[in-house]
Coordinates of C-alpha atoms in Angstrom, one line a residue:
X1 CA -8.5 -9.9 20.9
X2 CA -7.5 -11.1 17.4
X3 CA -11.1 -12.3 16.7
X4 CA -12.6 -9.1 17.9
X5 CA -10.2 -7.1 15.7
X6 CA -11.2 -9.3 12.8
X7 CA -14.9 -8.7 13.3
X8 CA -14.4 -4.9 13.6
X9 CA -12.2 -4.7 10.5
X10 CA -14.3 -7.0 8.4
X11 CA -17.5 -5.1 9.3
X12 CA -16.0 -1.7 8.8
X13 CA -14.3 -2.4 5.6
X14 CA -17.2 -4.2 3.9
X15 CA -19.4 -1.2 4.7
X16 CA -17.1 1.2 2.9
X17 CA -16.8 1.8 -0.9
X18 CA -13.3 1.7 -2.0
X19 CA -13.5 4.2 -4.9
X20 CA -10.4 2.7 -6.5
X21 CA -9.5 0.1 -9.1
X22 CA -7.3 -1.7 -6.6
X23 CA -10.1 -2.7 -4.3
X24 CA -11.2 -5.6 -6.4
X25 CA -7.7 -7.0 -7.2
X26 CA -7.9 -10.0 -4.9
X27 CA -11.4 -10.9 -6.2
X28 CA -10.1 -10.7 -9.8
X29 CA -6.7 -12.4 -9.0
X30 CA -8.3 -15.5 -7.5
X31 CA -10.1 -17.1 -10.4
X32 CA -10.2 -20.5 -12.0
X33 CA -6.7 -21.4 -13.2
X34 CA -4.9 -19.3 -10.6
X35 CA -2.8 -20.9 -7.8
X36 CA -4.8 -23.4 -5.7
X37 CA -2.4 -22.5 -2.8
X38 CA -3.8 -18.9 -2.8
X39 CA -7.4 -20.2 -2.9
X40 CA -6.6 -22.4 0.1
X41 CA -5.0 -19.5 2.0
X42 CA -8.0 -17.3 1.5
X43 CA -10.5 -19.8 3.0
X44 CA -11.7 -19.4 6.5
X45 CA -9.4 -20.8 9.2
X46 CA -10.7 -23.4 11.7
X47 CA -10.8 -22.2 15.3
X48 CA -8.2 -24.7 16.5
X49 CA -5.7 -23.0 14.2
X50 CA -6.5 -19.7 15.8
X51 CA -6.1 -21.3 19.2
X52 CA -2.6 -22.5 18.3
X53 CA -1.7 -19.0 17.1
X54 CA -3.0 -17.4 20.3
X55 CA -1.0 -19.9 22.4
X56 CA 2.2 -19.1 20.5
X57 CA 1.7 -15.4 21.0
X58 CA 1.0 -16.0 24.7
X59 CA 4.2 -18.1 24.9
X60 CA 6.2 -15.2 23.5
X61 CA 4.8 -12.8 26.1
X62 CA 5.3 -15.2 28.9
X63 CA 8.9 -15.9 28.0
X64 CA 9.7 -12.2 27.8
X65 CA 7.9 -11.4 31.0
X66 CA 9.7 -14.1 32.8
X67 CA 13.2 -13.7 31.5
X68 CA 13.5 -10.0 30.8
X69 CA 14.7 -8.0 33.9
X70 CA 13.7 -4.6 32.4
X71 CA 10.6 -3.1 30.9
X72 CA 12.2 -3.5 27.4
X73 CA 15.7 -2.1 27.1
X74 CA 14.8 0.4 24.4
X75 CA 11.4 1.3 25.9
X76 CA 13.3 1.8 29.2
X77 CA 15.2 4.8 27.8
X78 CA 11.9 6.5 26.8
X79 CA 10.3 5.8 30.2
X80 CA 13.4 7.2 32.0
X81 CA 13.1 10.3 29.9
X82 CA 9.5 10.8 30.9
X83 CA 10.3 10.2 34.5
X84 CA 13.1 12.8 34.3
X85 CA 10.5 15.2 32.9
X86 CA 8.2 14.6 35.9
X87 CA 11.1 15.1 38.2
X88 CA 12.0 18.4 36.6
X89 CA 15.1 17.2 34.9
X90 CA 16.2 17.3 31.3
X91 CA 15.0 14.2 29.3
X92 CA 17.8 14.6 26.8
X93 CA 20.5 14.4 29.5
X94 CA 20.4 10.6 28.6
X95 CA 22.1 10.4 25.2
X96 CA 20.2 7.2 24.5
X97 CA 16.8 8.9 24.4
X98 CA 16.7 9.5 20.6
X99 CA 13.2 10.6 19.9
X100 CA 11.4 14.0 19.4
X101 CA 10.1 16.0 22.4
X102 CA 6.6 14.8 21.6
X103 CA 7.6 11.2 22.5
X104 CA 8.4 12.3 26.0
X105 CA 4.9 13.4 26.7
X106 CA 3.6 10.2 25.0
X107 CA 5.7 8.2 27.5
X108 CA 4.3 9.9 30.6
X109 CA 1.5 7.3 31.1
X110 CA 4.1 4.6 31.2
X111 CA 6.2 6.6 33.7
X112 CA 3.2 6.5 36.1
X113 CA 3.1 2.7 36.1
X114 CA 5.2 0.4 38.3
X115 CA 8.0 -1.7 36.9
X116 CA 6.0 -4.9 37.5
X117 CA 3.1 -3.6 35.5
X118 CA 5.3 -2.5 32.6
X119 CA 7.1 -5.8 32.4
X120 CA 3.8 -7.4 31.4
X121 CA 2.2 -4.4 29.6
X122 CA 5.2 -3.8 27.2
X123 CA 5.4 -7.2 25.6
X124 CA 1.6 -7.5 25.4
X125 CA 1.4 -4.1 23.7
X126 CA 4.2 -5.1 21.3
X127 CA 2.4 -8.3 20.2
X128 CA -0.9 -6.4 19.8
X129 CA 0.7 -3.7 17.6
X130 CA 2.4 -6.2 15.3
X131 CA -0.7 -8.4 15.0
X132 CA -2.8 -5.3 14.3
X133 CA -0.3 -4.2 11.6
X134 CA -0.6 -7.7 10.0
X135 CA -4.5 -7.6 10.1
X136 CA -4.6 -4.1 8.6
X137 CA -2.1 -5.3 5.9
X138 CA -4.5 -8.0 5.0
X139 CA -7.4 -5.5 4.6
X140 CA -5.2 -3.5 2.1
X141 CA -5.8 -6.5 -0.3
X142 CA -9.3 -7.2 1.0
X143 CA -8.2 -10.5 2.5
X144 CA -10.5 -11.7 5.3
X145 CA -8.9 -11.5 8.7
X146 CA -10.4 -14.9 9.5
X147 CA -8.6 -16.5 6.6
X148 CA -5.9 -19.2 6.8
X149 CA -3.4 -16.7 5.6
X150 CA -4.2 -14.4 8.5
X151 CA -3.8 -17.1 11.2
X152 CA -0.7 -18.6 9.6
X153 CA 0.9 -15.1 9.5
X154 CA 0.2 -14.7 13.3
X155 CA 1.6 -18.1 14.1
X156 CA 4.7 -17.6 12.0
X157 CA 5.6 -14.4 13.9
X158 CA 6.4 -16.5 16.9
X159 CA 9.3 -18.1 15.0
X160 CA 10.7 -14.9 13.5
X161 CA 13.6 -13.5 15.3
X162 CA 13.2 -9.8 14.5
X163 CA 9.6 -10.0 15.9
X164 CA 10.8 -11.6 19.1
X165 CA 13.7 -9.1 19.4
X166 CA 11.6 -6.0 18.9
X167 CA 8.9 -7.2 21.4
X168 CA 11.6 -8.1 23.9
X169 CA 13.3 -4.7 23.8
X170 CA 10.1 -2.7 23.5
X171 CA 11.4 -0.5 20.7
X172 CA 8.9 2.1 19.5
X173 CA 9.4 0.8 16.0
X174 CA 6.3 -1.2 17.0
X175 CA 4.2 1.9 16.5
X176 CA 5.5 2.1 12.9
X177 CA 4.6 -1.5 12.3
X178 CA 1.0 -0.7 12.9
X179 CA 1.0 2.7 11.4
X180 CA 2.5 2.0 7.9
X181 CA -0.3 -0.4 6.7
X182 CA -2.9 1.9 8.1
X183 CA -1.4 4.8 6.1
X184 CA -1.5 2.7 3.0
X185 CA -5.0 1.5 3.6
X186 CA -6.3 5.1 4.0
X187 CA -4.4 6.2 0.9
X188 CA -5.9 3.3 -1.1
X189 CA -9.4 4.5 -0.1
X190 CA -8.4 8.0 -1.3
X191 CA -8.4 9.4 2.3
X192 CA -5.0 11.0 1.8
X193 CA -5.3 13.7 4.5
X194 CA -6.2 11.1 7.1
X195 CA -3.2 9.0 5.9
X196 CA -1.0 12.1 6.4
X197 CA -2.4 12.5 9.9
X198 CA -1.6 8.9 10.8
X199 CA 1.8 9.3 9.4
X200 CA 2.4 12.5 11.3
X201 CA 1.3 10.8 14.6
X202 CA 3.8 7.9 13.9
X203 CA 6.6 10.5 13.2
X204 CA 5.8 12.2 16.5
X205 CA 6.4 8.9 18.3
X206 CA 9.5 7.9 16.3
X207 CA 10.6 9.4 12.9
X208 CA 11.2 6.0 11.4
X209 CA 8.6 6.4 8.7
X210 CA 10.0 9.7 7.4
X211 CA 10.8 8.2 4.0
X212 CA 7.0 7.8 3.5
X213 CA 6.8 11.5 3.0
X214 CA 8.3 10.9 -0.4
X215 CA 5.3 8.7 -1.2
X216 CA 3.1 11.7 -0.7
X217 CA 5.4 13.7 -2.9
X218 CA 5.2 11.0 -5.7
X219 CA 1.4 11.0 -5.3
X220 CA 1.3 14.8 -5.4
X221 CA -0.8 14.9 -2.2
X222 CA 0.4 18.2 -0.9
X223 CA -2.3 18.6 1.8
X224 CA -1.5 15.2 3.2
X225 CA 2.2 16.1 3.1
X226 CA 1.5 19.3 5.0
X227 CA -0.5 17.5 7.6
X228 CA 2.1 14.7 8.0
X229 CA 4.8 17.4 8.6
X230 CA 2.7 19.7 10.8
X231 CA 1.6 17.0 13.3
X232 CA 5.1 16.1 14.7
X233 CA 6.3 19.7 14.4
X234 CA 3.3 21.0 16.4
X235 CA 3.5 18.2 18.9
X236 CA 7.1 18.8 19.6
X237 CA 6.6 22.6 19.7
X238 CA 4.0 22.1 22.4
X239 CA 6.1 19.6 24.3
X240 CA 9.4 21.5 24.2
X241 CA 8.4 24.5 26.5
X242 CA 7.4 22.1 29.4
X243 CA 10.7 20.4 29.6
X244 CA 14.1 21.6 30.8
X245 CA 16.7 22.2 28.1
X246 CA 14.9 21.0 25.0
X247 CA 17.7 22.4 22.9
X248 CA 19.8 19.4 23.9
X249 CA 18.0 17.5 21.1
X250 CA 20.0 19.6 18.6
X251 CA 23.2 19.9 20.5
X252 CA 23.5 16.4 21.9
X253 CA 21.0 13.9 20.4
X254 CA 21.2 14.8 16.7
X255 CA 25.1 14.7 16.6
X256 CA 24.9 11.3 18.4
X257 CA 22.5 10.0 15.8
X258 CA 24.4 11.4 12.8
X259 CA 27.6 9.6 14.0
X260 CA 25.8 6.3 14.1
X261 CA 25.4 6.3 17.9
X262 CA 28.3 4.6 19.7
X263 CA 30.2 1.3 20.2
X264 CA 27.2 -0.1 22.0
X265 CA 24.9 0.0 18.9
X266 CA 27.5 -0.5 16.2
X267 CA 27.8 -4.3 16.5
X268 CA 24.1 -4.6 15.8
X269 CA 24.1 -2.1 12.9
X270 CA 23.1 -3.9 9.7
X271 CA 23.3 -0.9 7.4
X272 CA 25.3 -1.3 4.2
X273 CA 28.0 1.2 5.1
X274 CA 28.7 -0.2 8.6
X275 CA 28.9 -3.8 7.3
X276 CA 31.3 -2.9 4.5
X277 CA 33.4 -1.0 7.0
X278 CA 33.6 -4.1 9.2
X279 CA 34.7 -6.1 6.2
X280 CA 37.7 -3.8 5.7
X281 CA 36.4 -1.4 3.1
X282 CA 37.6 2.2 3.8
X283 CA 34.9 4.3 5.6
X284 CA 34.5 6.9 2.8
X285 CA 34.1 4.2 0.1
X286 CA 31.8 2.1 2.3
X287 CA 29.3 4.9 2.9
X288 CA 29.7 6.1 -0.7
X289 CA 28.5 2.7 -1.8
X290 CA 25.6 2.8 0.7
X291 CA 24.6 6.2 -0.6
X292 CA 24.6 5.0 -4.2
X293 CA 22.5 1.9 -3.2
X294 CA 20.0 4.2 -1.4
X295 CA 19.7 6.5 -4.4
X296 CA 19.2 3.4 -6.6
X297 CA 16.5 2.2 -4.3
X298 CA 14.7 5.6 -4.5
X299 CA 14.9 5.4 -8.3
X300 CA 13.3 1.9 -8.2
X301 CA 10.5 3.3 -6.0
X302 CA 10.0 6.1 -8.5
X303 CA 9.9 3.6 -11.4
X304 CA 7.4 1.5 -9.6
X305 CA 5.1 4.4 -8.9
X306 CA 5.3 5.7 -12.4
X307 CA 4.2 2.4 -13.8
X308 CA 0.8 3.8 -13.1
X309 CA -1.2 0.7 -12.4
X310 CA -3.9 1.6 -9.9
X311 CA -4.3 -0.4 -6.7
X312 CA -2.9 -1.7 -3.5
X313 CA 0.2 -3.3 -5.0
X314 CA 1.5 -0.1 -6.3
X315 CA 1.2 1.6 -3.0
X316 CA 2.7 -1.2 -1.0
X317 CA 5.7 -1.9 -3.2
X318 CA 6.5 1.8 -3.6
X319 CA 6.3 2.5 0.1
X320 CA 8.3 -0.6 1.0
X321 CA 11.0 0.3 -1.5
X322 CA 11.3 3.8 -0.1
X323 CA 11.7 2.4 3.4
X324 CA 14.2 -0.2 2.4
X325 CA 16.3 2.3 0.5
X326 CA 16.5 4.4 3.7
X327 CA 17.4 1.3 5.8
X328 CA 20.4 0.7 3.5
X329 CA 22.0 4.0 4.3
X330 CA 20.6 4.8 7.8
X331 CA 23.0 4.7 10.8
X332 CA 22.2 2.4 12.5
X333 CA 19.8 0.0 10.9
X334 CA 18.5 -2.9 12.9
X335 CA 16.9 -6.3 12.1
X336 CA 13.5 -5.3 13.4
X337 CA 13.2 -2.5 10.9
X338 CA 12.2 -5.0 8.3
X339 CA 9.1 -5.8 10.3
X340 CA 7.8 -2.4 9.3
X341 CA 7.4 -3.3 5.6
X342 CA 7.1 -7.1 5.9
X343 CA 3.4 -7.5 6.8
X344 CA 2.1 -5.5 3.7
X345 CA 4.6 -7.3 1.4
X346 CA 3.6 -10.8 2.7
X347 CA -0.1 -9.9 2.4
X348 CA 0.5 -9.1 -1.3
X349 CA 1.2 -12.8 -1.9
X350 CA -2.4 -13.2 -3.2
X351 CA -1.6 -11.2 -6.3
X352 CA 0.4 -12.7 -9.2
X353 CA 3.8 -11.0 -9.8
X354 CA 4.1 -9.8 -6.2
X355 CA 7.3 -10.0 -4.2
X356 CA 6.4 -13.0 -2.1
X357 CA 5.8 -15.0 -5.2
X358 CA 9.6 -15.1 -5.7
X359 CA 11.5 -17.9 -4.0
X360 CA 14.3 -15.5 -3.1
X361 CA 12.1 -13.5 -0.9
X362 CA 11.5 -16.4 1.4
X363 CA 15.1 -17.5 1.2
X364 CA 16.1 -14.1 2.6
X365 CA 13.9 -14.7 5.7
X366 CA 15.0 -18.3 6.4
X367 CA 18.2 -17.3 8.4
X368 CA 15.9 -15.4 10.9
X369 CA 13.8 -18.5 11.8
X370 CA 14.1 -19.1 15.6
X371 CA 16.2 -22.2 16.3
X372 CA 18.3 -22.3 13.1
X373 CA 22.0 -22.0 14.0
X374 CA 24.3 -20.3 11.6
X375 CA 28.0 -21.0 12.3
X376 CA 30.1 -17.9 13.2
X377 CA 27.0 -15.6 12.9
X378 CA 25.2 -16.3 16.2
X379 CA 27.3 -14.2 18.5
X380 CA 26.0 -10.8 19.5
X381 CA 28.8 -9.0 17.7
X382 CA 28.3 -11.0 14.4
X383 CA 24.6 -11.3 14.0
X384 CA 24.5 -8.0 12.2
X385 CA 26.0 -9.8 9.1
X386 CA 23.0 -12.2 9.1
X387 CA 20.6 -9.3 9.6
X388 CA 22.3 -7.4 6.8
X389 CA 21.9 -10.3 4.4
X390 CA 18.2 -10.4 5.1
X391 CA 17.7 -6.6 4.6
X392 CA 19.8 -6.5 1.4
X393 CA 18.2 -9.6 -0.1
X394 CA 14.7 -8.4 0.5
X395 CA 15.6 -5.0 -0.9
X396 CA 17.1 -6.6 -4.0
X397 CA 14.1 -8.8 -4.7
X398 CA 11.8 -5.8 -4.3
X399 CA 13.9 -3.6 -6.5
X400 CA 13.8 -6.2 -9.2
X401 CA 10.1 -6.5 -8.9
X402 CA 9.8 -2.7 -9.2
X403 CA 11.8 -2.5 -12.4
X404 CA 11.2 -5.9 -14.0
X405 CA 8.4 -4.8 -16.4
X406 CA 10.6 -2.0 -17.6
X407 CA 13.6 -4.3 -18.1
X408 CA 11.4 -6.9 -20.0
X409 CA 10.0 -4.2 -22.2
X410 CA 13.5 -3.0 -23.0
X411 CA 14.6 -6.5 -23.8
X412 CA 11.5 -7.1 -26.0
X413 CA 12.3 -4.0 -27.9
X414 CA 15.8 -5.2 -28.9
X415 CA 16.1 -6.3 -32.6
X416 CA 15.8 -10.1 -33.0
X417 CA 19.0 -11.7 -34.0
X418 CA 19.8 -15.2 -35.2
X419 CA 20.2 -16.2 -31.6
X420 CA 17.7 -14.1 -29.8
X421 CA 17.6 -14.4 -26.0
X422 CA 15.0 -16.5 -24.3
X423 CA 12.2 -14.2 -23.2
X424 CA 10.0 -16.7 -21.4
X425 CA 8.4 -14.9 -18.5
X426 CA 9.6 -15.8 -15.0
X427 CA 6.9 -17.9 -13.3
X428 CA 5.7 -17.3 -9.8
X429 CA 6.5 -19.9 -7.2
X430 CA 2.8 -20.0 -6.1

């Protein structure tokens, strides 16, 4: 399946004209004198390496299928809501069904399948969506999907805890993992209305990508913004009349979400406000700090966009900064949310000055490697601290990448004194 997706993507993308300056960035970035590591990553991967990646993905699916007693804990809530609709009951009677009415209809096909079929289908679909998101992320930077970077990315997913977690629980964040890079790829090719439609479809399934609406605002793509908003609104408006008591979404579900859900979800909440509260900071102060951090993240995204350099890196870093700013303040915020922005960021490693060229980016991901044991943080009620460290560190590295040129220009403009500071540029680790 990965090979087929690669052939389709390679064939389609090579046949299209990009129409933007960013399309040739990889070709220009990989030149004599550039990192030999990047040149090695872009070469075609041997088939045994793809075989290893396929076996690892199969092992993930087999392990989940054999050891998970449900059809994915989070996916189960959506399937139950769809089955309640088919039985003439109110889907929102279950407080843990948290999505828009349009998601109920989207889950009806699942509700028609048996539990045995879903136990295999859900992890397979989860793996496919994440791998698809990774392959599309590569195409944003015109990286061949048969490259060593492509196959190593697929293989590495098997050892990344947020990936295993989200596939295991079947959370519909998986749709956003595939949708975000597709939105960016379409935007890069100046197909903004199509990008808005894809974003709208993702919002109709789960409103996780709502911060990307600000990207359309920054780009002043008002038609795309209108489409992105109209799709989930229209889908929910069509779904609401066919279900009993749809108003419970406003009277029951929204208050439940705005209060950060309940004691079941809070131990896993890695948002800045919740972690500070658990560390003893008063609630008002904790969420005030989170709000300030989120606003600072939005400012960094705006600075990055206004830098004005055309191309893929501008889109990816601005979109990722918008999403991470929202994750800092959202209630709750889980480890697998990072998986939404991680594939495009990792794919940008081929360009000098990108986020993955900083050693701190990789240091933030190390605690999430499967098999590494971190004392006092492995328990279910403490792992949120490890997840928070990952989210905050990646957000901090990206924020610095967004504002670094502006800071360096400001430092360079300072009058030179007898002991002027060292202004040697920071080198990439690649």
